[in-house]
CSV table of C-alpha atoms in Angstrom, one decimal:
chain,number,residue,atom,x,y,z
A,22,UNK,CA,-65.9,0.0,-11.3
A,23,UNK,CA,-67.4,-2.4,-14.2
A,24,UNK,CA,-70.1,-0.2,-14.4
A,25,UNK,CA,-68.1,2.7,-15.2
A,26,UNK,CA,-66.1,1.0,-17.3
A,27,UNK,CA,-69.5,0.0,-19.3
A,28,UNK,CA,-70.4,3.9,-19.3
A,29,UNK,CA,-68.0,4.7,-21.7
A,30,UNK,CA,-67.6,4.0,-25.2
A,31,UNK,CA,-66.1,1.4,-26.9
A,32,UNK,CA,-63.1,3.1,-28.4
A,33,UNK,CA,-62.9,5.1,-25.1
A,34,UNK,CA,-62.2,1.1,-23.7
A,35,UNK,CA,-59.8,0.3,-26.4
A,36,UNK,CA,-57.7,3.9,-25.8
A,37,UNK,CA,-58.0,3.2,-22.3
A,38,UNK,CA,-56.5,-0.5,-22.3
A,39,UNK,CA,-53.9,1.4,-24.3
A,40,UNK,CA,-53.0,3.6,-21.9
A,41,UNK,CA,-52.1,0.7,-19.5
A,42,UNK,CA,-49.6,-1.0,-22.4
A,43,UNK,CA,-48.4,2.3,-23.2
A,44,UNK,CA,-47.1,3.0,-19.5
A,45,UNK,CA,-46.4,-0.4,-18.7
A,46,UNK,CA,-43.6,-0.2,-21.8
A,47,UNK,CA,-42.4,3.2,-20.7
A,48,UNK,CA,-42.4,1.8,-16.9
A,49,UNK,CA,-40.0,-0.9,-18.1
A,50,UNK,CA,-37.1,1.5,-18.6
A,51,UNK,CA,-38.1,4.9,-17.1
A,52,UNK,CA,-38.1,4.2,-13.4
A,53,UNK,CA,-34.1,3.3,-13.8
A,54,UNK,CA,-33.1,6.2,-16.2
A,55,UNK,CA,-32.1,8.7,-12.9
A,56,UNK,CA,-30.5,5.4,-10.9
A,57,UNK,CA,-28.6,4.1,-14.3
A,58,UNK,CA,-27.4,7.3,-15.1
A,59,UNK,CA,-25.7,7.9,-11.7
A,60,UNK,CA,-25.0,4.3,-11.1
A,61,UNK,CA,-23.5,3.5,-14.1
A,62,UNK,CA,-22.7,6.2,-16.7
A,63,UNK,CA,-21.2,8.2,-13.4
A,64,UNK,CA,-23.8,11.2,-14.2
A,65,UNK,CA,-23.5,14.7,-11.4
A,66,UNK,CA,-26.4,15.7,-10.6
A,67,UNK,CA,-26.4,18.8,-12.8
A,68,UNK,CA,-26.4,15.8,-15.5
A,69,UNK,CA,-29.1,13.6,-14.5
A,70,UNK,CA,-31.5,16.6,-13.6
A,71,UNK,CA,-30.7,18.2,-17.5
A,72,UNK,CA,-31.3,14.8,-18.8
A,73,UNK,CA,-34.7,14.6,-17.0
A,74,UNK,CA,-35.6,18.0,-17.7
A,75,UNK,CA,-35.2,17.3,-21.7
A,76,UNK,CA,-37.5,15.2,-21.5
A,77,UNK,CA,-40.0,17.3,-19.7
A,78,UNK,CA,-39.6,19.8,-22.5
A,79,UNK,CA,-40.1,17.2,-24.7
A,80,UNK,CA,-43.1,15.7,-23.0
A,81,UNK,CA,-44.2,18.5,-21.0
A,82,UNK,CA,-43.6,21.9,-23.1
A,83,UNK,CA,-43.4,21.0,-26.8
A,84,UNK,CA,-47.8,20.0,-26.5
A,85,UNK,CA,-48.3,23.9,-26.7
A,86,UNK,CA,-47.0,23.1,-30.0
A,87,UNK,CA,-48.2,19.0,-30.8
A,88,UNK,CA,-51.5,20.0,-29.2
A,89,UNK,CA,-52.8,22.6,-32.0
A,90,UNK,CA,-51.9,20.0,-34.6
A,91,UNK,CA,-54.2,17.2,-32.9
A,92,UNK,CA,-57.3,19.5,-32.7
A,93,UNK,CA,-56.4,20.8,-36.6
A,94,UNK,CA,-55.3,18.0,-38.7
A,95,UNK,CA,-56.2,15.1,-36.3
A,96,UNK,CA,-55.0,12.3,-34.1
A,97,UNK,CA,-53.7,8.7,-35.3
A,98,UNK,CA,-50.8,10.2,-37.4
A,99,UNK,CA,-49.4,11.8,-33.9
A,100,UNK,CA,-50.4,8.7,-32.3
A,101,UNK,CA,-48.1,6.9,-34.4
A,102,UNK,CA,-45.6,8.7,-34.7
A,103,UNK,CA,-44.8,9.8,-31.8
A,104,UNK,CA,-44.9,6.1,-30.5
A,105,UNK,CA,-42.0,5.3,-32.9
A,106,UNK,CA,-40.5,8.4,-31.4
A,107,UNK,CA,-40.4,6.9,-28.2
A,108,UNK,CA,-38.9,3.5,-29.5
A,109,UNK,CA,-36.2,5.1,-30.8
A,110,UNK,CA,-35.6,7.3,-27.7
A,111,UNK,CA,-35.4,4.5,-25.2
A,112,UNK,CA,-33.6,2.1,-27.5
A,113,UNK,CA,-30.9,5.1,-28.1
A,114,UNK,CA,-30.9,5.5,-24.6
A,115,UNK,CA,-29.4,2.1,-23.9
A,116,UNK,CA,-27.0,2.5,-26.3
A,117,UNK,CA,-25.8,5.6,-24.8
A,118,UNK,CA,-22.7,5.9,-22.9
A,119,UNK,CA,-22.2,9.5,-23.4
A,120,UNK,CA,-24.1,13.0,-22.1
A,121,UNK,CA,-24.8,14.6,-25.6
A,122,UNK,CA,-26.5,11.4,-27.1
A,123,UNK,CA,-28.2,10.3,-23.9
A,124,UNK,CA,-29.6,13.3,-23.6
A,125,UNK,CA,-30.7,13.3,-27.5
A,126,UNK,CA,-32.0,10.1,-26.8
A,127,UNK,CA,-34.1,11.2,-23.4
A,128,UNK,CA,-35.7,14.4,-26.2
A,129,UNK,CA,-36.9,12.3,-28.3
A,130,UNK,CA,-38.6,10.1,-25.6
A,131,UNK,CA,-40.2,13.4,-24.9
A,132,UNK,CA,-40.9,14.7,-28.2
A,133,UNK,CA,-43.0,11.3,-28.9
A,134,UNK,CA,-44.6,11.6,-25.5
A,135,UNK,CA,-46.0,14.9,-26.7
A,136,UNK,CA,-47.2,13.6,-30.0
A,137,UNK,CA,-49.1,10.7,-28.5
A,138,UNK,CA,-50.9,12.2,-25.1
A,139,UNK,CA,-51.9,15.1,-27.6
A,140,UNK,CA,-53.9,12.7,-29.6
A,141,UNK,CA,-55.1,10.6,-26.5
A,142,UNK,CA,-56.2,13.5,-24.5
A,143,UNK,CA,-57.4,15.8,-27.3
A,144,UNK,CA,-60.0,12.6,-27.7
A,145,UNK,CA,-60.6,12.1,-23.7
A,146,UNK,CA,-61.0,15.8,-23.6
A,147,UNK,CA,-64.1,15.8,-26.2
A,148,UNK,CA,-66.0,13.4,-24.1
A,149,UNK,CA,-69.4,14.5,-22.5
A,150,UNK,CA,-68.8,16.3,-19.7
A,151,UNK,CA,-71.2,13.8,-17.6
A,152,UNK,CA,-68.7,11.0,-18.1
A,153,UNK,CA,-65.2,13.2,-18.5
A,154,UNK,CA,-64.3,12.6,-14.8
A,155,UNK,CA,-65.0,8.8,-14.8
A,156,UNK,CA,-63.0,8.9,-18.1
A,157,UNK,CA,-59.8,10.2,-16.4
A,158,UNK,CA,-60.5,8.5,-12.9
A,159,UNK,CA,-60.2,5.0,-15.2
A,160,UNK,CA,-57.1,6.4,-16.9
A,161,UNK,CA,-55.4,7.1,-13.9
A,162,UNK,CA,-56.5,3.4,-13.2
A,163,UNK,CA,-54.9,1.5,-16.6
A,164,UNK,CA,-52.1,3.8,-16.7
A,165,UNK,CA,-51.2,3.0,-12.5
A,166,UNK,CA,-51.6,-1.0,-14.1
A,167,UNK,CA,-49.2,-0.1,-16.1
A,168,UNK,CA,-47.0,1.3,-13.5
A,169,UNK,CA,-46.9,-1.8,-11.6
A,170,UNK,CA,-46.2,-4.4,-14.3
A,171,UNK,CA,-43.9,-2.5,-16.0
A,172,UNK,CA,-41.0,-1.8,-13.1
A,173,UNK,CA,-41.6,-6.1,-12.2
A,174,UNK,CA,-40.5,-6.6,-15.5
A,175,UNK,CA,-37.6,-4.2,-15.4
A,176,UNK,CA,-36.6,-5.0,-12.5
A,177,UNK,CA,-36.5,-8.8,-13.9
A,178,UNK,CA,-34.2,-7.5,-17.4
A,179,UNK,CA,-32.1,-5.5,-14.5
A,180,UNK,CA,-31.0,-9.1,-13.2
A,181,UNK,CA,-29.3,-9.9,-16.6
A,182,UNK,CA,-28.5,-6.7,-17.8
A,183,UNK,CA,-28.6,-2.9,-16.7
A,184,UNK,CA,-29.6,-1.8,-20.4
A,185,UNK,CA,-31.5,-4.4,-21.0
A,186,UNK,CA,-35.0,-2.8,-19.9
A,187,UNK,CA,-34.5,0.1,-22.3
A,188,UNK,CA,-34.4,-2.3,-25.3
A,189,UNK,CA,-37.6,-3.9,-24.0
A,190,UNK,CA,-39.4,-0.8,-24.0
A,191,UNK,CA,-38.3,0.4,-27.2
A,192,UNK,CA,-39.6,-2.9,-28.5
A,193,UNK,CA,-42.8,-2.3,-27.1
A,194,UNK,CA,-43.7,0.8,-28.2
A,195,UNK,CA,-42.8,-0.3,-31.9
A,196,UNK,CA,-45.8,-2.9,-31.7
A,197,UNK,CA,-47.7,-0.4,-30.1
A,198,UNK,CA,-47.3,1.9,-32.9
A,199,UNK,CA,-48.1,-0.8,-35.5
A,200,UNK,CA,-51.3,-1.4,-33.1
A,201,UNK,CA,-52.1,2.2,-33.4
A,202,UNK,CA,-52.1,2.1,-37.6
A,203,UNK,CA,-56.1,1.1,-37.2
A,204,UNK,CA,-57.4,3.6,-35.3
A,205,UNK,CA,-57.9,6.1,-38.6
A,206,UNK,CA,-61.7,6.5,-38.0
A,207,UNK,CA,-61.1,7.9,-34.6
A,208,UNK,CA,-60.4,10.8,-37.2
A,209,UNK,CA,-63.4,10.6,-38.5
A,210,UNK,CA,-65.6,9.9,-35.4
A,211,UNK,CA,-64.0,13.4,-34.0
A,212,UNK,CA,-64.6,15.9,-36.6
A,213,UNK,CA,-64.3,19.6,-34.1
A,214,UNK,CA,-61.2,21.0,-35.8
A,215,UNK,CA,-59.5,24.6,-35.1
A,216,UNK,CA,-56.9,26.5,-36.5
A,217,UNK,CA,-53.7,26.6,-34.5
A,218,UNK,CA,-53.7,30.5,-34.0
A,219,UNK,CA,-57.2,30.6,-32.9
A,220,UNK,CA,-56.3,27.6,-30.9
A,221,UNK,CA,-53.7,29.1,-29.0
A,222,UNK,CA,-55.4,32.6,-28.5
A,223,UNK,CA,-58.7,30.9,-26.9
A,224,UNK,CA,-56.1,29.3,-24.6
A,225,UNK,CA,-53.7,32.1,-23.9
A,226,UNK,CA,-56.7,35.0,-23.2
A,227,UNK,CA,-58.7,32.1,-20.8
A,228,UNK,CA,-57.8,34.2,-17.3
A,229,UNK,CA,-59.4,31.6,-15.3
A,230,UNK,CA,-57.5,28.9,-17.4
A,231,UNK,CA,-54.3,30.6,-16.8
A,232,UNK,CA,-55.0,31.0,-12.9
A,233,UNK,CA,-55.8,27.4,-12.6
A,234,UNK,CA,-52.4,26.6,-14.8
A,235,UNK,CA,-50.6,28.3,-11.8
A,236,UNK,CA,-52.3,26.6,-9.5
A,237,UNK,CA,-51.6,23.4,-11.3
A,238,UNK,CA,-47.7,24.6,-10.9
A,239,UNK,CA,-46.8,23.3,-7.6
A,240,UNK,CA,-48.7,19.7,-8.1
A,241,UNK,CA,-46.0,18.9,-11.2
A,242,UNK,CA,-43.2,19.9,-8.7
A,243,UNK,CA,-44.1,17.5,-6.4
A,244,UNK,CA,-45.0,14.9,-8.9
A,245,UNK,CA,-41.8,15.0,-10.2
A,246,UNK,CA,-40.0,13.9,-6.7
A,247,UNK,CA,-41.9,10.3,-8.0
A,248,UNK,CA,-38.9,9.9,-10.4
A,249,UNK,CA,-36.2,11.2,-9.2
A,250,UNK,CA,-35.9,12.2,-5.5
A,251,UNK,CA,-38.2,8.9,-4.5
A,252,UNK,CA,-36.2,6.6,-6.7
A,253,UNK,CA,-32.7,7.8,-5.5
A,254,UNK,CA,-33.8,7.7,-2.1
A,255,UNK,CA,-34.8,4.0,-2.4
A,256,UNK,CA,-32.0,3.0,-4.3
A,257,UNK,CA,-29.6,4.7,-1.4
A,258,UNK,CA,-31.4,2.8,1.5
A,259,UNK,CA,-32.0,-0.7,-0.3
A,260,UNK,CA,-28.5,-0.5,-1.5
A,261,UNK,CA,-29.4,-1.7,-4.6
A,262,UNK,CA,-30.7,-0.4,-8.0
A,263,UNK,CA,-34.0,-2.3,-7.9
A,264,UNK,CA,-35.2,-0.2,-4.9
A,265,UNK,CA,-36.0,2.7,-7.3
A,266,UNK,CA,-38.6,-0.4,-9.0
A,267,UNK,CA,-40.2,-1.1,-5.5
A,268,UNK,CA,-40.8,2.8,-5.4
A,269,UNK,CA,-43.2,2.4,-8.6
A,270,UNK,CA,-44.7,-0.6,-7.5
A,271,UNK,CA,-46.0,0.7,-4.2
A,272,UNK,CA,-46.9,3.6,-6.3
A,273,UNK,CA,-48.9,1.5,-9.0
A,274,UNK,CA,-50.5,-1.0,-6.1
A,275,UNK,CA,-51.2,2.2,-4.2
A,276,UNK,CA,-52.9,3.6,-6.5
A,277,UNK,CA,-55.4,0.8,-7.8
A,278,UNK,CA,-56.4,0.3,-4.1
A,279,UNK,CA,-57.6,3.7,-3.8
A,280,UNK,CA,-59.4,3.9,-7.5
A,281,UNK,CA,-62.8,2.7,-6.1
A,282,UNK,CA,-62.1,5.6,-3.8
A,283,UNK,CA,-61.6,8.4,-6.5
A,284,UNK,CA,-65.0,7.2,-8.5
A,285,UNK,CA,-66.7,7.4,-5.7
A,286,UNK,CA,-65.5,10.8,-4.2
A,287,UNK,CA,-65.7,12.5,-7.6
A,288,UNK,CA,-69.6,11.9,-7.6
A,289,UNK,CA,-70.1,13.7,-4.6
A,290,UNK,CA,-66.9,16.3,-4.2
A,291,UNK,CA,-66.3,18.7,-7.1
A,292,UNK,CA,-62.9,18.4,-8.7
A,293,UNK,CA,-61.9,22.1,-7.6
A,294,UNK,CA,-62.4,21.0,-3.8
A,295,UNK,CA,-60.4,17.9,-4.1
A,296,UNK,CA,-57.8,19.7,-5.9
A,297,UNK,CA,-57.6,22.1,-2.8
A,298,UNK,CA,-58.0,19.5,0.0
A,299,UNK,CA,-55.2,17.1,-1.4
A,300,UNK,CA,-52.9,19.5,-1.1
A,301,UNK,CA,-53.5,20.5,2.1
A,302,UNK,CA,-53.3,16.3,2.7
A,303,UNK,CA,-50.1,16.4,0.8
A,304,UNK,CA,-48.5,19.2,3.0
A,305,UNK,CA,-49.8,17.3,6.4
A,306,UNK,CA,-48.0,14.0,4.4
A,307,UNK,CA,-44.9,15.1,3.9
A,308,UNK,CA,-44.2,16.8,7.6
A,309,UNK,CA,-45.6,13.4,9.3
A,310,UNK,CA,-42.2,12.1,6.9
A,311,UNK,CA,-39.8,13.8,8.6
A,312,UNK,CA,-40.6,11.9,11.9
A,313,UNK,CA,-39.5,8.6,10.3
A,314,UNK,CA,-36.6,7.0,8.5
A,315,UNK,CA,-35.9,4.0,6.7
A,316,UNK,CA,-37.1,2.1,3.8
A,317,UNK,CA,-40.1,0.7,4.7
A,318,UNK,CA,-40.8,4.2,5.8
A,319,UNK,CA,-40.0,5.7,2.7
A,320,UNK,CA,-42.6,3.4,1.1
A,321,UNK,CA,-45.4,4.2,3.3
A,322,UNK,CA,-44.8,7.7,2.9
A,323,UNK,CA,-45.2,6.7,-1.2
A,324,UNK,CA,-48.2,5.0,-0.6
A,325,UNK,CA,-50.1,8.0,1.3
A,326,UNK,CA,-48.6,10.1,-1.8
A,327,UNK,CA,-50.3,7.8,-3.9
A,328,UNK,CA,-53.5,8.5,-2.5
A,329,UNK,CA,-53.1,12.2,-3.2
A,330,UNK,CA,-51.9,11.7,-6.8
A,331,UNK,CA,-54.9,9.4,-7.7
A,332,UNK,CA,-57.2,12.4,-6.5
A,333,UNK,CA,-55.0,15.1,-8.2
A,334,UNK,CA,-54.5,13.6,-11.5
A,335,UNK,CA,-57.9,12.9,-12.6
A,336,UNK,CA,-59.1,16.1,-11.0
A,337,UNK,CA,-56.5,18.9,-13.3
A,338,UNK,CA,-57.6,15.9,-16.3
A,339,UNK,CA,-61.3,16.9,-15.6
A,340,UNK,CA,-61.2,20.6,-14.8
A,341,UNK,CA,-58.7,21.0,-17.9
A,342,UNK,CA,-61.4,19.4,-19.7
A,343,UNK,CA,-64.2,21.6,-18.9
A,344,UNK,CA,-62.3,24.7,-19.0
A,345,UNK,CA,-61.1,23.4,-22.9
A,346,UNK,CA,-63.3,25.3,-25.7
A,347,UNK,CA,-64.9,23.2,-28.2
A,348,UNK,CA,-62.5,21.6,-31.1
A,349,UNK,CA,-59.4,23.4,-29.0
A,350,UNK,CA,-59.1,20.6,-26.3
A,351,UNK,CA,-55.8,19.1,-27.3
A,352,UNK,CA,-54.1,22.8,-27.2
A,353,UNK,CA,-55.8,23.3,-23.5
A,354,UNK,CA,-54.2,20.0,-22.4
A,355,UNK,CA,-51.1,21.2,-24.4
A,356,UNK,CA,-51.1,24.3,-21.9
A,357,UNK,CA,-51.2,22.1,-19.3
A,358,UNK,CA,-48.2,20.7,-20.3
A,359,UNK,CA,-46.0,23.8,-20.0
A,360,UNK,CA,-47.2,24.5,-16.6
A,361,UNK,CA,-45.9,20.5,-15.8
A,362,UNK,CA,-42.7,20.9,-17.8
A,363,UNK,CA,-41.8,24.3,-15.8
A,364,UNK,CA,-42.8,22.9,-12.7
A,365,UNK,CA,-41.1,19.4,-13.0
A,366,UNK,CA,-37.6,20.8,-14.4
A,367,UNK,CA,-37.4,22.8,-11.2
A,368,UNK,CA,-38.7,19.2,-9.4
A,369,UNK,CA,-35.9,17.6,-11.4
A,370,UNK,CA,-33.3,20.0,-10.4
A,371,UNK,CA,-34.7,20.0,-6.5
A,372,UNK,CA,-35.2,16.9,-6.2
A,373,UNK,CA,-31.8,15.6,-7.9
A,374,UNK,CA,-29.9,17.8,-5.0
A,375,UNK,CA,-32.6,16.7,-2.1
A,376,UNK,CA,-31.5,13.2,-2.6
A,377,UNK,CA,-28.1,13.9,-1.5
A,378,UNK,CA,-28.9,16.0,1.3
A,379,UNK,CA,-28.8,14.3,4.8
A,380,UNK,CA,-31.1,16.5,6.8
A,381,UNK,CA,-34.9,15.1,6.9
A,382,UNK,CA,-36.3,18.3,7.7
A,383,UNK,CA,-35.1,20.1,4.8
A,384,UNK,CA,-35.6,17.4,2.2
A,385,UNK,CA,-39.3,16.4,3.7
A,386,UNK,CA,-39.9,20.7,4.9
A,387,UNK,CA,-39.1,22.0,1.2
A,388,UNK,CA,-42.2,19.7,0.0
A,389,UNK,CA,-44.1,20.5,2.7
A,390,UNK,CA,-43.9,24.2,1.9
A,391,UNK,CA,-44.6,23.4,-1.9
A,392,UNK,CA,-47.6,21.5,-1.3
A,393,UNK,CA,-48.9,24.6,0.5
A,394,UNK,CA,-48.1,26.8,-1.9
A,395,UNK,CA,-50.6,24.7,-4.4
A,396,UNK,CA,-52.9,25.0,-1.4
A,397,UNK,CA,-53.1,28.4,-1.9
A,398,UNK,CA,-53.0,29.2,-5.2
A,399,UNK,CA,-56.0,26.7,-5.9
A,400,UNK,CA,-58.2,28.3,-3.2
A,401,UNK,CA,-57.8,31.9,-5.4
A,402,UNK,CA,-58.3,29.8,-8.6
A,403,UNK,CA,-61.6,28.7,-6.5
A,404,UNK,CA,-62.8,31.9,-5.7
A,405,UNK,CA,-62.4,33.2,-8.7
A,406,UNK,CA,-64.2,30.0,-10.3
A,407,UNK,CA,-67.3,31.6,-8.2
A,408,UNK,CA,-67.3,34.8,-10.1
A,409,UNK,CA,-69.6,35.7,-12.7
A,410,UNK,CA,-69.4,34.1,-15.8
A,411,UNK,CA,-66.7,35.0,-18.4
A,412,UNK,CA,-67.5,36.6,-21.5
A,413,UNK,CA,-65.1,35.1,-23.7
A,414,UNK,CA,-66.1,31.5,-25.9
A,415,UNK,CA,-67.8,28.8,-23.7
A,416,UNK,CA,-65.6,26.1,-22.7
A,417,UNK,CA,-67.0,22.6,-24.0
A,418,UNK,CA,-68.8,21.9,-21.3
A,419,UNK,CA,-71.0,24.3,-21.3
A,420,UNK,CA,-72.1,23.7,-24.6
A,421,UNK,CA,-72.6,20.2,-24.4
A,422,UNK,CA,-76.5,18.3,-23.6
């Protein structure tokens, strides 16, 4: 794992390590936002899945539009801003006691989101593509760091004060966004720049990039369950609000445990395959579920999620990647984006009404039937992947030495 570390460069390190304060201060808050909002400002579930999907908008659609900006005009000023977007978002959100300016609050956690992962990955996506995977197999790494430090320490400011976590994190991402004031050469190390309309047409007339965003669909679905079915369902069974925490720490400790793993099957499985055979996994995962109950159960069922998502992740990072044409690779992630925002508002929504539904077979059956939905749609993607080549622009890859 040093090794691969050592592969990369050394602003790749730096970005990286950034990655891991970046989730540990969002970690702080974000894990409680579905349990506060029910718990405590007496939210429906209409509400809390509205809330949630604002900020998937935010996070999730809007990098069609933050994406085009990164690869034309560069990175640290979206960097920056949108960390002080999420400052302000997660501070707001604490001060909140209302729907309209929660859910303000929750966009403009998103809108910064957006801004800052369109920089990030509009940089990890220009990588050479012998080192891309590694690149987002190490991400996954830093950023499930920061997935386990950051619910501790909620989960510590939760014992004083319910809103206390959203104030941390809001102060956290201000010093990260002072942090981020240095990193103007990036701009200058990076120099592939595209218009936004040519930007959005390579993406939007890419068939095989559109198949594979469909196929991409049902994995945000399901990856949205991590923050709001799994969380409520902990929080039910621990009878306590710090349950939802445990769910992101078995998710974090999960997923460093199995990061050896990824490196080492991404050498020798391409990232198509494992995209395919996790969600076969995934589907096999959730029915075994259904035979079980309780919270220890629960967990264990997170943990062999975890497994899966450390695959997944780095695998749609890495074929998103290759797929991306030269100087367009922030709008390619951008597009990646939508298909997560559509997919995880209808996760939001699903999963918001799951977690009050008593019967284990629907609940666990329902993601099941997702997860082999994915299955499917990433075996055409596949085959189609085998076909001769396209005769539209090379994608990055193919043009790099």
């Amino acid at each position: 794992m040093i090794a691969d570390a050592g592969s990369v460069s050394r602003d790749m390190r730096i970005l990286l390590l950034g990655q891991f304060f970046m989730n540990a201060s969002t970690f702080t808050a974000f894990p409680l936002m579905a349990v506060y909002m029910a718990n405590h400002l007496h939210f429906g579930s209409t509400q809390i899945g509205t809330v949630l999907t604002l900020h998937l908008v935010g996070g999730r659609a809007l990098p069609i539009l933050t994406g085009p900006m990164a690869d034309r005009f560069g990175f640290r000023p979206l960097m920056v801003i949108g960390l002080v977007l999420r400052a302000g978002g997660f501070i707001g959100f604490g001060l909140s006691s209302g729907f309209a300016l929660t859910a303000f609050a929750t966009l403009a956690i998103g809108l910064g989101t957006a801004l800052y992962e369109s920089a990030v990955y509009g940089i990890f996506g220009r990588q050479p593509a012998s080192i891309v995977a590694r690149v987002f197999v190490l991400n996954n790494l830093l950023l499930n760091l920061g997935v386990i430090v950051g619910p501790m320490l909620g989960a510590l400011l939760l014992a004083f004060d319910p809103v206390l976590p959203f104030y941390a994190s809001g102060i956290f991402f201000i010093v990260l966004a002072l942090f981020c004031i240095r990193f103007d050469h990036l701009d200058r190390l990076y120099t592939s720049r595209s218009p936004i309309l040519a930007s959005w047409k390579a993406a939007a007339t890419d068939r095989l990039f559109l198949l594979f965003l469909l196929a991409t669909f049902a994995w945000w679905f399901l990856f949205s369950q991590l923050f709001v079915l799994f969380p409520l369902m902990a929080a039910k069974l621990a009878g306590t609000d710090a349950g939802a925490s445990w769910v992101f720490t078995t998710n974090g400790i999960a997923g460093i445990a199995c990061v050896t793993l990824s490196l080492v099957i991404f050498r020798w499985v391409s990232e198509r395959r494992v995209l395919f055979g996790c969600y076969i996994a995934l589907a096999a995962v959730y029915l075994i579920a259904g035979l079980g109950s309780g919270l220890w159960w629960l967990l264990g069922v997170v943990a062999l999620y975890t497994v899966m998502e450390t695959l997944i992740l780095p695998a749609i990072e890495a074929i998103t990647a290759n797929l991306a044409h030269e100087g367009k690779q922030a709008t390619f992630f951008g597009a990646i984006g939508v298909s997560w925002g559509i997919g995880g508002a209808l996760g939001n929504y699903a999963g918001s009404w799951l977690a009050v539904q008593s019967n284990g077979l629907l609940i666990w059956g329902s993601l099941a039937a997702v997860a082999m939905i994915g299955a499917g749609l990433t075996g055409i993607f596949n085959a189609a992947s085998l076909r001769p080549a396209r005769t539209a622009p090379a994608p990055a890859h193919e043009r790099r030495s």
